[in-house]
Amino acid sequence: MSDGLPTTKAAWQRSARRNGIGHTLALTAGTNWVSGSKFQFEHFLRLRVLYTEERSPQKLAECPEFSEERMDLMARCLQRDADAAFLENFLKDRTRLRSHWNPENARKSGKFAIALELLALIAKRGVDLMNDSEDISDHKIDWSPPKTRSMTQSNAHYHARPFEETPTKLPSRPPTWLPPQHWLDPPSTNEDSDDLGMSNLSIMSPEEKFSPPDSDRRRAQDSHERSEFFPGDEQTVNAALVALMMALSWLLGRTGRVHHDRAKFSIPNDSETCLYSACVDGLVMHFDRDKYSGFMEAKRDFRGQNSSVRRQIAAQMAAFIYELDSGLIDQETEEQTEKVPKGKGKNAKAQEKKSKNKDGGNEEMLNRFRKWMVSLDGHYAYINIATYDRQYVKFLSGSQPSAADDAFMDMVEYGRFDLRVWRDSGEDVGLGSFLKHVGALMLGTASP
């Protein structure tokens, strides 16, 4: 029987021993890494993640981000918003979105119309249950050259010029024109041509490029493999989540905070290579500064007990933390250099201890950081919150943990939220609660 994802340090140690992973194994040691979407249990263990699955959304009240004051603020924002008030009345039960969604209701839903349109398509198709052995890599058409830039460069662009438009690189040659009567026919291909025009990227074209099951890219030749797009396709789910997050941002009086970028985050091996990379389906920025606070991930079907989805999410979060917080290590080194205790021997140690405890013994809490992500599986949403400290960032930066090292990331998954209905009913939690909790996260978290 395979190990479940460890939720405690003791469970991680037992699984690590069974899989031949030492407690002091550095991130750069051991076997080669793979793409984040292809993480196996061994890779997950080496990231030192403690993962709690499907915790009740009601437990979110225990997190500092969801204080009573902040949740009351979000409740008032939703109550004052006419579009949200319509949704509360419209989504009385799970069948309404499938049976009563029409242009008139779309107009009444205002800023939420696009998100509800896409959720209605997903609801009509239904949500399947993924098997643990199912390939979860993203299947999206990609016609750009294989060479890509790292998200570190992209971060620098957003931090320096968050609202500056970036010129889009167009194909070197225009698409080949086809007569109107042949618009349903697959375009012809020329094996000797290096044309990157969009004419070779029809949905029915045998030259489509797809992400591979065993490497980063592949050329799909099977016409049945993700080539027929339908409402339950992963791209539709992704667009629904981004549209919902944008509408929530507008409700809170902000624009430009939700980015529909398929961003890649990486943990480096050296100056030339990376240990692994992981792509996310969208990014969310702090409301008060140009730095990311969370990200988005979408799946076409319901994850169920599919631990491969959670392994991928852990890989994404670790790389996200490294790219955003690796500067903490340099900051800590500078602080230690500046704060050399005066005196010698016992007096120096006593002064250092006094400095550490000046905040009433809450130093550990003050040095714990949090990042979050939201995910949508079909029409079910989840919120994941990761908690970590500087020791974990050092570990991601290549530091070898000691035998007594507690460099772990705690990751808790809260869900599921059923976005087909507004109000909560018993253990079932709806769209209204999801918007309140995600809005609270967008207003600010305990991040460096």
XYZ file of C-alpha atoms in Angstrom:
448
model
C 0.000 0.000 0.000
C 1.406 3.385 -1.013
C 2.032 6.101 1.550
C -0.429 8.919 1.913
C 0.841 12.485 1.914
C 2.403 13.121 5.353
C 0.583 15.587 7.592
C 3.077 15.632 10.497
C 6.863 15.584 10.878
C 6.722 12.095 12.373
C 4.716 10.833 9.378
C 7.198 12.509 7.015
C 10.143 10.841 8.782
C 8.517 7.402 8.518
C 7.786 7.866 4.809
C 11.254 9.276 4.187
C 12.921 6.248 5.788
C 10.792 3.845 3.729
C 11.773 5.699 0.553
C 15.479 6.033 1.361
C 15.443 9.804 1.908
C 17.698 11.061 4.690
C 16.575 13.757 7.116
C 19.634 15.829 6.200
C 19.263 15.434 2.417
C 19.767 18.748 0.641
C 17.401 19.736 -2.140
C 20.196 19.505 -4.712
C 21.178 15.958 -3.682
C 19.573 12.693 -4.740
C 18.088 11.687 -8.084
C 17.179 14.090 -10.874
C 14.062 16.197 -10.574
C 11.167 16.323 -13.036
C 8.630 18.932 -14.083
C 6.341 20.037 -11.253
C 3.312 18.451 -12.933
C 5.123 15.091 -12.952
C 6.119 14.951 -9.286
C 6.117 11.471 -7.782
C 5.924 10.704 -4.078
C 9.718 10.734 -3.766
C 9.918 14.278 -5.156
C 7.143 15.398 -2.829
C 9.003 14.030 0.210
C 12.237 15.738 -0.789
C 10.409 19.099 -0.717
C 9.625 18.530 3.001
C 5.948 19.426 2.731
C 3.357 18.482 5.365
C 0.022 18.396 3.513
C -3.457 18.300 5.064
C -6.197 17.403 2.548
C -9.764 18.719 2.302
C -10.076 20.340 5.685
C -13.516 21.809 6.318
C -13.821 25.427 5.079
C -15.321 26.316 8.473
C -11.824 25.734 9.910
C -10.574 28.787 8.007
C -11.754 30.865 10.978
C -8.685 29.578 12.840
C -6.317 31.335 10.399
C -5.169 34.907 11.171
C -6.187 36.107 7.690
C -9.852 35.496 8.503
C -10.368 37.575 11.607
C -13.932 38.420 12.598
C -13.352 42.054 11.661
C -12.107 41.215 8.174
C -14.875 38.701 7.515
C -17.488 41.258 8.621
C -15.949 43.727 6.179
C -16.205 41.216 3.343
C -19.812 40.392 4.272
C -20.722 44.098 4.080
C -18.974 44.471 0.715
C -20.973 41.581 -0.742
C -24.243 42.822 0.768
C -23.789 46.308 -0.737
C -22.934 44.974 -4.204
C -25.954 44.678 -6.518
C -24.354 41.977 -8.691
C -23.535 39.798 -5.681
C -27.059 40.337 -4.341
C -28.481 39.021 -7.611
C -26.270 35.922 -7.433
C -27.406 35.249 -3.875
C -31.014 35.211 -5.088
C -30.301 33.390 -8.363
C -28.115 30.539 -7.060
C -30.688 29.116 -4.662
C -29.865 25.517 -5.519
C -27.372 23.575 -7.640
C -29.722 23.119 -10.585
C -30.331 26.807 -11.304
C -27.027 27.404 -13.059
C -27.715 24.584 -15.520
C -31.417 25.175 -16.106
C -31.986 28.934 -15.775
C -28.821 30.592 -17.088
C -29.777 32.860 -19.991
C -28.855 36.277 -21.462
C -31.248 38.118 -19.149
C -29.677 36.611 -16.016
C -26.225 37.228 -17.489
C -27.013 40.943 -17.756
C -28.305 41.028 -14.191
C -25.166 39.363 -12.838
C -23.034 42.281 -14.032
C -19.318 41.895 -13.288
C -19.789 38.179 -12.519
C -21.418 37.400 -15.907
C -18.363 35.929 -17.654
C -17.445 33.736 -14.679
C -21.041 32.452 -14.384
C -21.252 31.827 -18.135
C -18.208 29.569 -17.940
C -19.352 27.870 -14.722
C -22.694 27.153 -16.410
C -20.876 25.405 -19.270
C -18.861 23.358 -16.779
C -21.971 22.461 -14.750
C -23.829 21.290 -17.866
C -21.013 18.940 -18.754
C -20.572 17.612 -15.232
C -17.397 16.828 -13.317
C -15.617 13.504 -13.485
C -13.448 11.946 -10.822
C -9.763 11.765 -11.694
C -7.825 8.604 -10.985
C -4.476 8.821 -9.254
C -2.779 7.331 -12.311
C -4.328 9.880 -14.682
C -1.997 12.255 -16.484
C -2.592 15.689 -14.947
C -0.138 17.659 -17.081
C -1.706 20.644 -18.765
C -2.792 20.074 -22.352
C -2.697 23.474 -24.031
C -1.815 24.452 -27.585
C 1.566 26.122 -27.721
C 3.120 27.527 -30.856
C 5.945 29.540 -29.298
C 9.594 28.416 -29.612
C 10.787 25.906 -26.974
C 13.077 28.491 -25.355
C 11.333 30.255 -22.482
C 12.348 32.839 -19.939
C 12.274 32.230 -16.230
C 9.636 33.733 -13.992
C 12.407 35.606 -12.169
C 12.732 37.872 -15.182
C 8.975 38.155 -15.452
C 8.735 39.102 -11.769
C 11.220 41.899 -12.312
C 9.077 43.201 -15.162
C 5.898 43.267 -13.067
C 7.610 44.741 -10.011
C 9.177 47.576 -11.969
C 6.339 48.302 -14.422
C 3.193 46.502 -13.215
C 0.845 48.207 -15.677
C 3.110 48.719 -18.673
C 1.998 46.910 -21.784
C 4.472 44.453 -23.262
C 4.579 44.269 -27.071
C 3.321 40.947 -28.365
C 5.675 39.130 -30.718
C 3.803 38.310 -33.907
C 4.580 35.433 -36.261
C 7.273 36.260 -38.804
C 4.825 35.468 -41.628
C 1.060 36.015 -41.811
C -1.314 33.048 -41.617
C -2.068 31.318 -44.892
C -5.407 32.449 -46.308
C -7.971 29.713 -47.022
C -11.069 30.128 -49.221
C -14.277 30.514 -47.150
C -15.759 27.258 -48.454
C -12.865 25.278 -46.947
C -13.043 26.642 -43.411
C -13.893 23.217 -41.975
C -11.061 21.385 -43.755
C -7.803 20.722 -41.893
C -5.079 23.064 -43.210
C -2.373 21.503 -45.330
C 1.066 21.139 -43.803
C 4.495 21.278 -45.367
C 7.174 19.279 -43.592
C 9.917 21.359 -45.219
C 8.451 24.661 -44.076
C 9.514 26.461 -40.929
C 6.455 28.684 -40.950
C 5.150 29.321 -37.441
C 1.942 30.836 -38.729
C -1.324 30.062 -36.962
C -2.609 28.233 -40.061
C -0.770 25.134 -38.874
C -2.395 25.235 -35.456
C -6.015 24.455 -36.181
C -7.742 22.286 -33.616
C -7.899 19.557 -36.255
C -4.272 19.910 -37.344
C -1.959 16.908 -36.752
C 0.833 19.392 -36.016
C -0.617 20.650 -32.726
C 1.798 20.781 -29.815
C 0.724 19.461 -26.443
C 2.417 19.129 -23.096
C 3.735 15.565 -22.839
C 3.022 12.812 -20.335
C 6.729 12.145 -19.829
C 8.559 15.334 -20.849
C 7.826 19.028 -21.113
C 6.421 18.958 -24.655
C 5.064 16.547 -27.210
C 3.463 16.500 -30.620
C 0.071 14.855 -30.319
C -0.896 12.734 -33.324
C -3.974 11.082 -31.790
C -7.058 12.986 -32.856
C -8.933 11.927 -29.727
C -6.373 13.289 -27.233
C -7.637 16.638 -25.913
C -8.064 17.876 -29.497
C -11.833 18.300 -29.274
C -12.465 21.216 -26.953
C -15.673 21.111 -24.932
C -17.073 23.077 -21.960
C -15.259 20.899 -19.433
C -11.842 21.529 -20.930
C -9.200 22.732 -18.502
C -8.855 26.050 -20.328
C -12.549 26.772 -19.675
C -12.108 26.007 -15.970
C -9.051 28.246 -15.851
C -10.878 31.130 -17.528
C -13.809 30.732 -15.099
C -11.507 31.017 -12.075
C -9.647 34.042 -13.423
C -12.902 35.814 -14.348
C -14.283 35.174 -10.864
C -11.115 36.507 -9.210
C -11.143 39.612 -11.403
C -14.783 40.320 -10.551
C -13.985 40.004 -6.850
C -11.054 42.402 -7.244
C -13.325 44.949 -8.911
C -15.875 44.531 -6.131
C -13.104 45.465 -3.673
C -12.208 48.548 -5.700
C -9.013 47.333 -7.395
C -8.025 46.645 -10.982
C -4.859 45.120 -12.394
C -4.353 42.862 -9.374
C -5.335 39.566 -11.041
C -3.072 38.461 -13.889
C -4.138 35.779 -16.363
C -0.532 34.700 -16.903
C 0.630 31.136 -17.303
C 3.728 31.870 -15.254
C 6.666 29.557 -14.670
C 8.479 29.460 -11.318
C 11.752 27.621 -10.827
C 14.153 26.499 -8.116
C 17.722 26.781 -9.424
C 20.410 24.140 -9.292
C 23.171 26.545 -10.298
C 23.536 29.709 -12.351
C 22.805 27.807 -15.545
C 20.243 25.110 -14.692
C 17.140 24.586 -12.560
C 16.220 21.696 -10.298
C 12.660 21.881 -11.571
C 10.058 24.322 -12.866
C 6.335 24.529 -12.209
C 3.731 26.525 -14.106
C 0.677 28.190 -12.557
C -2.516 29.317 -14.281
C -2.721 32.857 -12.897
C -1.314 35.294 -10.329
C -2.765 37.598 -7.672
C -0.935 40.672 -6.421
C -1.093 42.473 -3.092
C -3.498 45.400 -3.104
C -0.965 47.751 -1.521
C 2.281 46.837 -3.316
C 3.478 45.329 -6.572
C 4.333 41.868 -5.296
C 2.502 38.609 -5.729
C 0.623 37.191 -2.769
C -0.997 34.112 -4.324
C -1.573 32.122 -7.485
C -4.271 30.102 -9.254
C -4.465 26.537 -10.559
C -7.245 24.868 -12.555
C -8.122 21.234 -13.330
C -10.802 20.046 -15.712
C -12.164 17.381 -13.330
C -12.688 16.810 -9.615
C -9.470 15.710 -7.889
C -11.093 13.345 -5.377
C -8.270 11.353 -3.794
C -5.894 12.080 -6.661
C -2.677 12.812 -4.749
C -0.843 13.669 -7.987
C -2.795 16.946 -8.101
C -1.659 17.761 -4.579
C 1.944 16.838 -5.348
C 1.847 19.291 -8.240
C 0.348 22.015 -6.027
C 3.122 21.509 -3.461
C 5.747 21.801 -6.218
C 4.142 25.020 -7.427
C 4.003 26.524 -3.942
C 7.639 25.698 -3.117
C 8.894 27.272 -6.353
C 6.574 30.264 -5.814
C 7.993 30.784 -2.305
C 11.580 30.525 -3.513
C 11.192 33.034 -6.341
C 9.435 35.579 -4.144
C 11.226 35.120 -0.810
C 14.783 34.007 -1.513
C 15.793 37.600 -0.734
C 14.950 36.888 2.918
C 18.263 35.054 3.258
C 20.299 38.074 2.183
C 18.194 40.284 4.455
C 18.778 38.024 7.449
C 22.551 37.977 6.810
C 22.622 41.774 6.747
C 20.597 42.020 9.967
C 22.880 39.589 11.773
C 25.926 41.577 10.669
C 24.426 44.868 11.880
C 23.116 43.535 15.221
C 26.297 42.222 16.824
C 25.693 42.136 20.618
C 27.872 44.400 22.698
C 29.947 42.862 25.488
C 31.451 39.432 25.810
C 30.647 36.005 27.180
C 27.504 35.663 29.307
C 26.568 39.330 28.999
C 26.497 39.074 25.217
C 24.346 35.922 25.308
C 21.951 37.495 27.818
C 21.595 40.623 25.691
C 20.968 38.535 22.555
C 18.319 36.457 24.376
C 16.642 39.612 25.681
C 16.526 41.022 22.159
C 14.877 37.859 20.847
C 12.199 37.893 23.549
C 11.371 41.595 23.442
C 8.072 40.874 21.638
C 6.673 38.770 24.455
C 8.011 35.414 23.288
C 6.189 35.554 19.929
C 9.357 35.474 17.849
C 8.396 32.167 16.237
C 5.028 33.517 15.122
C 6.564 36.757 13.854
C 8.987 34.777 11.695
C 6.315 32.537 10.162
C 5.150 33.541 6.706
C 2.146 32.529 4.678
C 1.256 32.289 1.031
C -1.951 31.098 -0.551
C -3.440 29.722 -3.726
C -6.935 29.071 -5.030
C -7.784 26.176 -7.310
C -10.827 25.171 -9.278
C -11.578 21.558 -10.163
C -14.585 21.680 -12.455
C -17.081 23.688 -10.390
C -15.504 22.864 -6.997
C -13.076 25.407 -5.525
C -10.345 25.023 -2.900
C -8.146 27.374 -0.880
C -4.624 26.272 0.065
C -2.581 28.118 2.680
C 1.137 27.430 3.109
C 3.019 28.352 6.291
C 6.813 28.384 6.477
C 9.792 30.197 8.001
C 13.245 31.414 7.020
C 14.695 27.948 7.638
C 12.519 26.549 4.872
C 13.542 29.333 2.485
C 17.180 28.506 3.286
C 16.456 24.861 2.478
C 14.952 25.837 -0.886
C 18.039 27.970 -1.493
C 20.317 24.924 -1.186
C 21.122 24.833 2.524
C 21.550 21.311 3.915
C 19.185 20.692 6.863
C 20.645 19.414 10.130
C 19.400 16.363 12.028
C 17.359 18.637 14.308
C 16.222 20.969 11.529
C 12.525 21.821 11.342
C 12.670 23.227 7.825
C 9.210 22.179 6.665
C 6.342 23.819 4.839
C 2.872 23.217 6.278
C 0.201 23.235 3.597
C -3.499 22.981 4.402
C -6.182 22.510 1.761
C -9.611 23.922 2.652
C -12.586 22.801 0.623
C -14.500 22.017 -1.204
C -16.599 25.081 -2.141
C -19.479 24.335 -4.524
C -19.695 27.347 -6.859
C -23.087 26.315 -8.273
C -24.892 27.512 -5.139
C -24.541 30.693 -3.063
C -25.514 29.850 0.502
C -23.949 27.283 2.830
C -26.048 24.292 3.796
C -24.696 22.080 6.546
C -21.239 20.909 5.517
C -21.751 22.138 1.953
C -20.122 25.532 1.436
C -21.083 27.735 -1.492
C -19.945 30.622 -3.673
C -20.781 33.304 -1.107
C -18.356 31.867 1.455
C -15.699 31.356 -1.203
C -15.851 35.029 -2.230
C -15.698 36.199 1.389
C -12.651 34.115 2.228
C -10.744 34.810 -0.977
C -11.551 38.512 -0.629
C -10.047 38.441 2.861
C -6.882 36.886 1.411
C -6.691 39.519 -1.318
C -6.879 42.254 1.311
C -3.600 41.053 2.834
C -1.695 38.134 4.354
C 1.268 37.669 6.676
C 3.850 37.618 3.893
C 7.278 39.252 3.843
